[in-house]
Amino acid sequence: MTFGGVSKDYGNRSSLQPHTQLAIQTGGSVLSRLPSSTSTVVKSPIYMLRGFSTSIPFARLNMTTITSLMRISAKDLSQRILAERDSAESTYAIIDVRDDDYLGGHIRGGIHAASEQLDALMPTLLRRLEGKRTVVFHCALSQQRGPSAALRYLRERTAKSSSGESPQQEVLVLDRGFEGWRQVYGEDERLTEGYRKDLWGDH
């Protein structure tokens, strides 16, 4: 075949590996799966991407970043907790990824998954949270560990569900973390467990 007057012979493709046969990019054009004959069919990149989206897992990777993760305020989360207080099973889950700083209180009903152990705990979290509509991650301030854990969870969940459908799930980060939470709700026993004000250095 010819691009801009320069002849290029790509030969017989029958001996190439499947991924090589799938697509070859040359001169800005993506070539379709090539038959064993000498004829070559040129198709647009958009056409080819349709095939990639269903056959190659990385095409479905979540493009969310730490800075683009959605956040929830302490007030909104507290209202959700109280609204489902008497429910047999809540529609949300709260994941606290603090490490040694977990002492001194935690959000009622939250799951402690220390960031240092997240690699080992991730498979369990994925199974346990499968049926939840909303998952909220946080650390002390929700600046690094909490958002990183949320992003890691999103990517692991996307990879796990790449071969099938998974229920829609909202993944959020608690704004200002437990520090912001406890300043407002630390002494509210409906919302916070094990709170020890003396450990927080408040005057």
mmCIF file of N, CA and C in Angstrom, residues 20-148:
data_model
loop_
_atom_site.group_PDB
_atom_site.id
_atom_site.type_symbol
_atom_site.label_atom_id
_atom_site.label_comp_id
_atom_site.label_asym_id
_atom_site.label_seq_id
_atom_site.Cartn_x
_atom_site.Cartn_y
_atom_site.Cartn_z
ATOM 1 N N THR A 20 -0.617 -8.183 17.456
ATOM 2 C CA THR A 20 0.015 -7.474 16.351
ATOM 3 C C THR A 20 -0.950 -7.368 15.187
ATOM 4 N N GLN A 21 -1.725 -8.462 14.949
ATOM 5 C CA GLN A 21 -2.684 -8.458 13.859
ATOM 6 C C GLN A 21 -3.838 -7.503 14.135
ATOM 7 N N LEU A 22 -4.137 -7.302 15.420
ATOM 8 C CA LEU A 22 -5.305 -6.508 15.772
ATOM 9 C C LEU A 22 -5.234 -5.096 15.216
ATOM 10 N N ALA A 23 -4.102 -4.426 15.440
ATOM 11 C CA ALA A 23 -4.001 -3.049 14.955
ATOM 12 C C ALA A 23 -2.559 -2.627 14.833
ATOM 13 N N ILE A 24 -2.257 -1.880 13.793
ATOM 14 C CA ILE A 24 -0.930 -1.316 13.590
ATOM 15 C C ILE A 24 -1.129 0.138 13.227
ATOM 16 N N GLN A 25 -0.405 1.007 13.904
ATOM 17 C CA GLN A 25 -0.545 2.433 13.605
ATOM 18 C C GLN A 25 0.599 2.862 12.698
ATOM 19 N N THR A 26 0.252 3.425 11.548
ATOM 20 C CA THR A 26 1.254 3.848 10.578
ATOM 21 C C THR A 26 0.841 5.177 9.975
ATOM 22 N N GLY A 27 1.718 6.149 10.037
ATOM 23 C CA GLY A 27 1.444 7.436 9.400
ATOM 24 C C GLY A 27 0.165 8.089 9.862
ATOM 25 N N GLY A 28 -0.233 7.888 11.133
ATOM 26 C CA GLY A 28 -1.420 8.531 11.665
ATOM 27 C C GLY A 28 -2.701 7.785 11.383
ATOM 28 N N SER A 29 -2.661 6.668 10.647
ATOM 29 C CA SER A 29 -3.856 5.887 10.363
ATOM 30 C C SER A 29 -3.760 4.537 11.050
ATOM 31 N N VAL A 30 -4.888 4.059 11.565
ATOM 32 C CA VAL A 30 -4.903 2.756 12.212
ATOM 33 C C VAL A 30 -5.417 1.732 11.225
ATOM 34 N N LEU A 31 -4.656 0.671 11.056
ATOM 35 C CA LEU A 31 -5.027 -0.351 10.094
ATOM 36 C C LEU A 31 -5.821 -1.438 10.781
ATOM 37 N N SER A 32 -6.868 -1.906 10.106
ATOM 38 C CA SER A 32 -7.705 -2.951 10.688
ATOM 39 C C SER A 32 -6.982 -4.284 10.683
ATOM 40 N N ARG A 33 -7.624 -5.295 11.293
ATOM 41 C CA ARG A 33 -7.072 -6.642 11.262
ATOM 42 C C ARG A 33 -6.831 -7.035 9.809
ATOM 43 N N LEU A 34 -5.617 -7.429 9.491
ATOM 44 C CA LEU A 34 -5.255 -7.641 8.099
ATOM 45 C C LEU A 34 -5.448 -9.089 7.685
ATOM 46 N N PRO A 35 -6.050 -9.318 6.534
ATOM 47 C CA PRO A 35 -6.202 -10.684 6.030
ATOM 48 C C PRO A 35 -4.875 -11.203 5.511
ATOM 49 N N SER A 36 -4.830 -12.481 5.200
ATOM 50 C CA SER A 36 -3.585 -13.080 4.727
ATOM 51 C C SER A 36 -3.270 -12.680 3.296
ATOM 52 N N SER A 37 -4.250 -12.135 2.581
ATOM 53 C CA SER A 37 -4.000 -11.690 1.216
ATOM 54 C C SER A 37 -3.251 -10.371 1.240
ATOM 55 N N THR A 38 -2.924 -9.867 0.083
ATOM 56 C CA THR A 38 -2.144 -8.627 0.000
ATOM 57 C C THR A 38 -3.013 -7.394 0.160
ATOM 58 N N SER A 39 -4.344 -7.545 0.158
ATOM 59 C CA SER A 39 -5.212 -6.379 0.288
ATOM 60 C C SER A 39 -5.201 -5.870 1.720
ATOM 61 N N THR A 40 -5.314 -4.560 1.867
ATOM 62 C CA THR A 40 -5.291 -3.928 3.180
ATOM 63 C C THR A 40 -6.457 -2.962 3.292
ATOM 64 N N VAL A 41 -7.161 -3.030 4.417
ATOM 65 C CA VAL A 41 -8.300 -2.150 4.630
ATOM 66 C C VAL A 41 -7.936 -1.138 5.688
ATOM 67 N N VAL A 42 -8.122 0.149 5.391
ATOM 68 C CA VAL A 42 -7.812 1.207 6.341
ATOM 69 C C VAL A 42 -9.104 1.682 6.981
ATOM 70 N N LYS A 43 -9.124 1.698 8.327
ATOM 71 C CA LYS A 43 -10.313 2.158 9.040
ATOM 72 C C LYS A 43 -9.916 3.247 10.020
ATOM 73 N N SER A 44 -10.877 4.073 10.380
ATOM 74 C CA SER A 44 -10.582 5.231 11.225
ATOM 75 C C SER A 44 -10.224 4.802 12.633
ATOM 76 N N PRO A 45 -9.455 5.642 13.352
ATOM 77 C CA PRO A 45 -9.127 5.340 14.746
ATOM 78 C C PRO A 45 -10.354 5.150 15.612
ATOM 79 N N ILE A 46 -11.426 5.921 15.367
ATOM 80 C CA ILE A 46 -12.639 5.797 16.166
ATOM 81 C C ILE A 46 -13.247 4.420 15.996
ATOM 82 N N TYR A 47 -13.255 3.917 14.760
ATOM 83 C CA TYR A 47 -13.793 2.588 14.505
ATOM 84 C C TYR A 47 -13.020 1.542 15.284
ATOM 85 N N MET A 48 -11.704 1.680 15.274
ATOM 86 C CA MET A 48 -10.873 0.700 15.957
ATOM 87 C C MET A 48 -11.047 0.763 17.461
ATOM 88 N N LEU A 49 -11.240 1.961 18.025
ATOM 89 C CA LEU A 49 -11.393 2.088 19.466
ATOM 90 C C LEU A 49 -12.634 1.389 19.966
ATOM 91 N N ARG A 50 -13.636 1.254 19.107
ATOM 92 C CA ARG A 50 -14.827 0.510 19.512
ATOM 93 C C ARG A 50 -14.459 -0.927 19.857
ATOM 94 N N GLY A 51 -13.556 -1.483 19.074
ATOM 95 C CA GLY A 51 -13.101 -2.838 19.349
ATOM 96 C C GLY A 51 -12.267 -2.915 20.603
ATOM 97 N N PHE A 52 -11.396 -1.915 20.802
ATOM 98 C CA PHE A 52 -10.555 -1.917 21.990
ATOM 99 C C PHE A 52 -11.380 -1.855 23.261
ATOM 100 N N SER A 53 -12.474 -1.091 23.253
ATOM 101 C CA SER A 53 -13.231 -0.864 24.478
ATOM 102 C C SER A 53 -13.823 -2.133 25.053
ATOM 103 N N THR A 54 -14.039 -3.141 24.228
ATOM 104 C CA THR A 54 -14.624 -4.374 24.731
ATOM 105 C C THR A 54 -13.625 -5.504 24.824
ATOM 106 N N SER A 55 -12.454 -5.360 24.210
ATOM 107 C CA SER A 55 -11.522 -6.477 24.197
ATOM 108 C C SER A 55 -10.264 -6.244 25.008
ATOM 109 N N ILE A 56 -9.960 -4.993 25.349
ATOM 110 C CA ILE A 56 -8.740 -4.701 26.084
ATOM 111 C C ILE A 56 -9.092 -4.040 27.411
ATOM 112 N N PRO A 57 -8.778 -4.677 28.547
ATOM 113 C CA PRO A 57 -9.176 -4.169 29.858
ATOM 114 C C PRO A 57 -8.749 -2.744 30.141
ATOM 115 N N PHE A 58 -7.528 -2.328 29.683
ATOM 116 C CA PHE A 58 -7.070 -0.998 30.064
ATOM 117 C C PHE A 58 -7.922 0.101 29.470
ATOM 118 N N ALA A 59 -8.738 -0.194 28.464
ATOM 119 C CA ALA A 59 -9.605 0.824 27.879
ATOM 120 C C ALA A 59 -10.697 1.249 28.842
ATOM 121 N N ARG A 60 -10.927 0.431 29.880
ATOM 122 C CA ARG A 60 -11.976 0.739 30.831
ATOM 123 C C ARG A 60 -11.428 1.270 32.146
ATOM 124 N N LEU A 61 -10.138 1.531 32.232
ATOM 125 C CA LEU A 61 -9.564 2.043 33.468
ATOM 126 C C LEU A 61 -10.213 3.370 33.845
ATOM 127 N N ASN A 62 -10.481 3.512 35.115
ATOM 128 C CA ASN A 62 -11.088 4.743 35.599
ATOM 129 C C ASN A 62 -10.092 5.896 35.503
ATOM 130 N N MET A 63 -10.529 7.018 34.924
ATOM 131 C CA MET A 63 -9.633 8.140 34.708
ATOM 132 C C MET A 63 -9.660 9.135 35.865
ATOM 133 N N THR A 64 -10.341 8.783 36.971
ATOM 134 C CA THR A 64 -10.395 9.663 38.129
ATOM 135 C C THR A 64 -9.013 9.846 38.741
ATOM 136 N N THR A 65 -8.729 11.050 39.222
ATOM 137 C CA THR A 65 -7.482 11.332 39.922
ATOM 138 C C THR A 65 -7.810 11.770 41.345
ATOM 139 N N ILE A 66 -6.780 11.870 42.189
ATOM 140 C CA ILE A 66 -7.001 12.285 43.575
ATOM 141 C C ILE A 66 -7.691 13.644 43.635
ATOM 142 N N THR A 67 -7.274 14.558 42.775
ATOM 143 C CA THR A 67 -7.848 15.904 42.815
ATOM 144 C C THR A 67 -9.281 15.957 42.295
ATOM 145 N N SER A 68 -9.682 14.980 41.503
ATOM 146 C CA SER A 68 -11.038 15.004 40.951
ATOM 147 C C SER A 68 -12.017 14.118 41.715
ATOM 148 N N LEU A 69 -11.553 13.454 42.770
ATOM 149 C CA LEU A 69 -12.453 12.640 43.581
ATOM 150 C C LEU A 69 -13.537 13.512 44.208
ATOM 151 N N MET A 70 -14.753 13.011 44.221
ATOM 152 C CA MET A 70 -15.855 13.739 44.834
ATOM 153 C C MET A 70 -15.737 13.682 46.353
ATOM 154 N N ARG A 71 -16.150 14.754 47.016
ATOM 155 C CA ARG A 71 -16.078 14.827 48.476
ATOM 156 C C ARG A 71 -17.467 15.009 49.077
ATOM 157 N N ILE A 72 -17.564 14.612 50.344
ATOM 158 C CA ILE A 72 -18.809 14.777 51.084
ATOM 159 C C ILE A 72 -18.486 15.517 52.380
ATOM 160 N N SER A 73 -19.323 16.444 52.773
ATOM 161 C CA SER A 73 -19.084 17.208 53.995
ATOM 162 C C SER A 73 -19.476 16.385 55.216
ATOM 163 N N ALA A 74 -18.940 16.771 56.367
ATOM 164 C CA ALA A 74 -19.298 16.091 57.611
ATOM 165 C C ALA A 74 -20.801 16.208 57.864
ATOM 166 N N LYS A 75 -21.371 17.346 57.564
ATOM 167 C CA LYS A 75 -22.806 17.553 57.775
ATOM 168 C C LYS A 75 -23.634 16.598 56.928
ATOM 169 N N ASP A 76 -23.304 16.488 55.650
ATOM 170 C CA ASP A 76 -24.065 15.603 54.765
ATOM 171 C C ASP A 76 -23.923 14.144 55.187
ATOM 172 N N LEU A 77 -22.714 13.752 55.588
ATOM 173 C CA LEU A 77 -22.514 12.371 56.023
ATOM 174 C C LEU A 77 -23.275 12.101 57.316
ATOM 175 N N SER A 78 -23.262 13.048 58.240
ATOM 176 C CA SER A 78 -23.989 12.851 59.499
ATOM 177 C C SER A 78 -25.484 12.678 59.249
ATOM 178 N N GLN A 79 -26.029 13.428 58.315
ATOM 179 C CA GLN A 79 -27.449 13.310 57.989
ATOM 180 C C GLN A 79 -27.761 11.944 57.395
ATOM 181 N N ARG A 80 -26.850 11.436 56.595
ATOM 182 C CA ARG A 80 -27.060 10.115 56.000
ATOM 183 C C ARG A 80 -27.022 9.026 57.075
ATOM 184 N N ILE A 81 -26.075 9.157 57.995
ATOM 185 C CA ILE A 81 -25.967 8.171 59.075
ATOM 186 C C ILE A 81 -27.239 8.163 59.918
ATOM 187 N N LEU A 82 -27.712 9.331 60.306
ATOM 188 C CA LEU A 82 -28.903 9.428 61.150
ATOM 189 C C LEU A 82 -30.155 8.955 60.415
ATOM 190 N N ALA A 83 -30.222 9.209 59.119
ATOM 191 C CA ALA A 83 -31.387 8.800 58.336
ATOM 192 C C ALA A 83 -31.515 7.284 58.269
ATOM 193 N N GLU A 84 -30.382 6.593 58.337
ATOM 194 C CA GLU A 84 -30.407 5.131 58.234
ATOM 195 C C GLU A 84 -30.077 4.457 59.564
ATOM 196 N N ARG A 85 -30.182 5.217 60.624
ATOM 197 C CA ARG A 85 -29.784 4.722 61.939
ATOM 198 C C ARG A 85 -30.536 3.456 62.342
ATOM 199 N N ASP A 86 -31.806 3.382 62.011
ATOM 200 C CA ASP A 86 -32.631 2.244 62.419
ATOM 201 C C ASP A 86 -32.783 1.196 61.325
ATOM 202 N N SER A 87 -32.067 1.361 60.231
ATOM 203 C CA SER A 87 -32.158 0.397 59.127
ATOM 204 C C SER A 87 -31.416 -0.886 59.474
ATOM 205 N N ALA A 88 -31.946 -2.002 58.990
ATOM 206 C CA ALA A 88 -31.298 -3.289 59.243
ATOM 207 C C ALA A 88 -29.920 -3.336 58.605
ATOM 208 N N GLU A 89 -29.798 -2.741 57.430
ATOM 209 C CA GLU A 89 -28.508 -2.696 56.732
ATOM 210 C C GLU A 89 -28.388 -1.372 55.994
ATOM 211 N N SER A 90 -27.316 -0.660 56.232
ATOM 212 C CA SER A 90 -27.129 0.654 55.615
ATOM 213 C C SER A 90 -26.749 0.525 54.147
ATOM 214 N N THR A 91 -27.015 1.590 53.406
ATOM 215 C CA THR A 91 -26.669 1.602 51.982
ATOM 216 C C THR A 91 -25.280 2.177 51.748
ATOM 217 N N TYR A 92 -24.622 2.607 52.827
ATOM 218 C CA TYR A 92 -23.310 3.233 52.717
ATOM 219 C C TYR A 92 -22.301 2.484 53.582
ATOM 220 N N ALA A 93 -21.025 2.779 53.360
ATOM 221 C CA ALA A 93 -19.951 2.256 54.204
ATOM 222 C C ALA A 93 -18.919 3.357 54.377
ATOM 223 N N ILE A 94 -18.336 3.426 55.561
ATOM 224 C CA ILE A 94 -17.310 4.425 55.864
ATOM 225 C C ILE A 94 -16.007 3.694 56.146
ATOM 226 N N ILE A 95 -14.970 4.020 55.392
ATOM 227 C CA ILE A 95 -13.680 3.347 55.517
ATOM 228 C C ILE A 95 -12.668 4.318 56.102
ATOM 229 N N ASP A 96 -12.196 4.003 57.297
ATOM 230 C CA ASP A 96 -11.231 4.830 58.024
ATOM 231 C C ASP A 96 -9.843 4.224 57.831
ATOM 232 N N VAL A 97 -8.967 4.912 57.107
ATOM 233 C CA VAL A 97 -7.650 4.346 56.790
ATOM 234 C C VAL A 97 -6.532 4.927 57.651
ATOM 235 N N ARG A 98 -6.883 5.526 58.777
ATOM 236 C CA ARG A 98 -5.844 6.021 59.681
ATOM 237 C C ARG A 98 -5.026 4.852 60.222
ATOM 238 N N ASP A 99 -3.822 5.133 60.618
ATOM 239 C CA ASP A 99 -2.928 4.098 61.151
ATOM 240 C C ASP A 99 -2.862 4.228 62.680
ATOM 241 N N ASP A 100 -1.711 4.597 63.217
ATOM 242 C CA ASP A 100 -1.583 4.758 64.665
ATOM 243 C C ASP A 100 -2.477 5.871 65.204
ATOM 244 N N ASP A 101 -2.838 6.794 64.359
ATOM 245 C CA ASP A 101 -3.678 7.912 64.791
ATOM 246 C C ASP A 101 -5.165 7.559 64.847
ATOM 247 N N TYR A 102 -5.470 6.263 64.770
ATOM 248 C CA TYR A 102 -6.864 5.818 64.875
ATOM 249 C C TYR A 102 -7.395 5.981 66.295
ATOM 250 N N LEU A 103 -6.500 6.027 67.285
ATOM 251 C CA LEU A 103 -6.902 6.183 68.682
ATOM 252 C C LEU A 103 -7.602 7.519 68.900
ATOM 253 N N GLY A 104 -8.563 7.510 69.816
ATOM 254 C CA GLY A 104 -9.206 8.766 70.186
ATOM 255 C C GLY A 104 -10.589 8.956 69.624
ATOM 256 N N GLY A 105 -11.095 7.960 68.911
ATOM 257 C CA GLY A 105 -12.454 8.046 68.401
ATOM 258 C C GLY A 105 -12.551 7.728 66.922
ATOM 259 N N HIS A 106 -13.748 7.328 66.505
ATOM 260 C CA HIS A 106 -13.994 7.026 65.091
ATOM 261 C C HIS A 106 -15.480 7.180 64.790
ATOM 262 N N ILE A 107 -15.799 7.328 63.542
ATOM 263 C CA ILE A 107 -17.189 7.489 63.123
ATOM 264 C C ILE A 107 -17.937 6.190 63.383
ATOM 265 N N ARG A 108 -19.112 6.307 63.974
ATOM 266 C CA ARG A 108 -19.892 5.126 64.337
ATOM 267 C C ARG A 108 -20.188 4.266 63.101
ATOM 268 N N GLY A 109 -19.915 2.981 63.248
ATOM 269 C CA GLY A 109 -20.194 2.042 62.168
ATOM 270 C C GLY A 109 -19.129 1.970 61.095
ATOM 271 N N GLY A 110 -18.063 2.755 61.246
ATOM 272 C CA GLY A 110 -17.011 2.754 60.232
ATOM 273 C C GLY A 110 -16.173 1.486 60.256
ATOM 274 N N ILE A 111 -15.509 1.223 59.156
ATOM 275 C CA ILE A 111 -14.612 0.075 59.018
ATOM 276 C C ILE A 111 -13.181 0.583 59.068
ATOM 277 N N HIS A 112 -12.382 0.028 59.971
ATOM 278 C CA HIS A 112 -10.984 0.452 60.060
ATOM 279 C C HIS A 112 -10.140 -0.402 59.122
ATOM 280 N N ALA A 113 -9.518 0.222 58.156
ATOM 281 C CA ALA A 113 -8.632 -0.453 57.203
ATOM 282 C C ALA A 113 -7.371 0.393 57.088
ATOM 283 N N ALA A 114 -6.437 0.178 58.003
ATOM 284 C CA ALA A 114 -5.219 0.997 58.069
ATOM 285 C C ALA A 114 -4.513 1.050 56.723
ATOM 286 N N SER A 115 -4.065 2.234 56.349
ATOM 287 C CA SER A 115 -3.433 2.411 55.037
ATOM 288 C C SER A 115 -2.207 1.522 54.869
ATOM 289 N N GLU A 116 -1.501 1.247 55.971
ATOM 290 C CA GLU A 116 -0.306 0.413 55.901
ATOM 291 C C GLU A 116 -0.636 -1.039 55.564
ATOM 292 N N GLN A 117 -1.888 -1.437 55.763
ATOM 293 C CA GLN A 117 -2.311 -2.810 55.497
ATOM 294 C C GLN A 117 -3.265 -2.905 54.312
ATOM 295 N N LEU A 118 -3.403 -1.815 53.578
ATOM 296 C CA LEU A 118 -4.426 -1.751 52.536
ATOM 297 C C LEU A 118 -4.230 -2.799 51.447
ATOM 298 N N ASP A 119 -2.994 -3.089 51.080
ATOM 299 C CA ASP A 119 -2.746 -4.098 50.048
ATOM 300 C C ASP A 119 -3.368 -5.431 50.431
ATOM 301 N N ALA A 120 -3.161 -5.840 51.680
ATOM 302 C CA ALA A 120 -3.681 -7.128 52.140
ATOM 303 C C ALA A 120 -5.194 -7.094 52.333
ATOM 304 N N LEU A 121 -5.726 -5.942 52.703
ATOM 305 C CA LEU A 121 -7.148 -5.826 53.012
ATOM 306 C C LEU A 121 -8.025 -5.569 51.790
ATOM 307 N N MET A 122 -7.442 -5.129 50.682
ATOM 308 C CA MET A 122 -8.235 -4.727 49.526
ATOM 309 C C MET A 122 -9.179 -5.815 49.005
ATOM 310 N N PRO A 123 -8.742 -7.072 48.845
ATOM 311 C CA PRO A 123 -9.682 -8.099 48.369
ATOM 312 C C PRO A 123 -10.899 -8.247 49.275
ATOM 313 N N THR A 124 -10.677 -8.178 50.592
ATOM 314 C CA THR A 124 -11.785 -8.273 51.542
ATOM 315 C C THR A 124 -12.715 -7.075 51.418
ATOM 316 N N LEU A 125 -12.148 -5.890 51.270
ATOM 317 C CA LEU A 125 -12.966 -4.691 51.106
ATOM 318 C C LEU A 125 -13.829 -4.771 49.856
ATOM 319 N N LEU A 126 -13.247 -5.222 48.773
ATOM 320 C CA LEU A 126 -13.998 -5.321 47.522
ATOM 321 C C LEU A 126 -15.210 -6.230 47.678
ATOM 322 N N ARG A 127 -15.039 -7.346 48.366
ATOM 323 C CA ARG A 127 -16.161 -8.269 48.585
ATOM 324 C C ARG A 127 -17.185 -7.669 49.544
ATOM 325 N N ARG A 128 -16.699 -7.095 50.612
ATOM 326 C CA ARG A 128 -17.588 -6.584 51.662
ATOM 327 C C ARG A 128 -18.408 -5.381 51.207
ATOM 328 N N LEU A 129 -17.863 -4.582 50.326
ATOM 329 C CA LEU A 129 -18.525 -3.347 49.906
ATOM 330 C C LEU A 129 -19.318 -3.488 48.619
ATOM 331 N N GLU A 130 -19.353 -4.671 48.069
ATOM 332 C CA GLU A 130 -19.960 -4.883 46.754
ATOM 333 C C GLU A 130 -21.396 -4.365 46.670
ATOM 334 N N GLY A 131 -22.190 -4.559 47.711
ATOM 335 C CA GLY A 131 -23.594 -4.182 47.644
ATOM 336 C C GLY A 131 -23.917 -2.782 48.137
ATOM 337 N N LYS A 132 -22.916 -2.002 48.485
ATOM 338 C CA LYS A 132 -23.153 -0.656 49.007
ATOM 339 C C LYS A 132 -23.342 0.359 47.874
ATOM 340 N N ARG A 133 -24.247 1.285 48.088
ATOM 341 C CA ARG A 133 -24.460 2.338 47.093
ATOM 342 C C ARG A 133 -23.382 3.415 47.185
ATOM 343 N N THR A 134 -22.921 3.665 48.408
ATOM 344 C CA THR A 134 -21.947 4.731 48.639
ATOM 345 C C THR A 134 -20.843 4.238 49.556
ATOM 346 N N VAL A 135 -19.599 4.561 49.209
ATOM 347 C CA VAL A 135 -18.452 4.229 50.055
ATOM 348 C C VAL A 135 -17.685 5.524 50.302
ATOM 349 N N VAL A 136 -17.464 5.837 51.575
ATOM 350 C CA VAL A 136 -16.780 7.075 51.962
ATOM 351 C C VAL A 136 -15.445 6.737 52.616
ATOM 352 N N PHE A 137 -14.364 7.260 52.078
ATOM 353 C CA PHE A 137 -13.027 7.044 52.635
ATOM 354 C C PHE A 137 -12.580 8.296 53.386
ATOM 355 N N HIS A 138 -11.784 8.077 54.434
ATOM 356 C CA HIS A 138 -11.188 9.226 55.116
ATOM 357 C C HIS A 138 -9.983 8.789 55.934
ATOM 358 N N CYS A 139 -9.133 9.760 56.241
ATOM 359 C CA CYS A 139 -8.024 9.553 57.182
ATOM 360 C C CYS A 139 -8.143 10.673 58.209
ATOM 361 N N ALA A 140 -7.048 11.163 58.733
ATOM 362 C CA ALA A 140 -7.125 12.233 59.730
ATOM 363 C C ALA A 140 -7.602 13.546 59.110
ATOM 364 N N LEU A 141 -7.003 13.917 57.977
ATOM 365 C CA LEU A 141 -7.339 15.182 57.320
ATOM 366 C C LEU A 141 -7.911 15.001 55.916
ATOM 367 N N SER A 142 -7.888 13.773 55.411
ATOM 368 C CA SER A 142 -8.344 13.467 54.047
ATOM 369 C C SER A 142 -7.584 14.261 52.998
ATOM 370 N N GLN A 143 -6.279 14.367 53.219
ATOM 371 C CA GLN A 143 -5.424 15.038 52.241
ATOM 372 C C GLN A 143 -4.581 14.054 51.440
ATOM 373 N N GLN A 144 -4.184 12.935 52.049
ATOM 374 C CA GLN A 144 -3.321 11.998 51.343
ATOM 375 C C GLN A 144 -3.800 10.548 51.448
ATOM 376 N N ARG A 145 -3.788 9.990 52.653
ATOM 377 C CA ARG A 145 -4.120 8.572 52.802
ATOM 378 C C ARG A 145 -5.553 8.243 52.389
ATOM 379 N N GLY A 146 -6.499 9.057 52.821
ATOM 380 C CA GLY A 146 -7.893 8.809 52.473
ATOM 381 C C GLY A 146 -8.148 8.867 50.977
ATOM 382 N N PRO A 147 -7.775 9.973 50.313
ATOM 383 C CA PRO A 147 -7.965 10.047 48.863
ATOM 384 C C PRO A 147 -7.203 8.963 48.100
ATOM 385 N N SER A 148 -5.976 8.654 48.532
ATOM 386 C CA SER A 148 -5.189 7.612 47.855
ATOM 387 C C SER A 148 -5.874 6.261 47.964
#
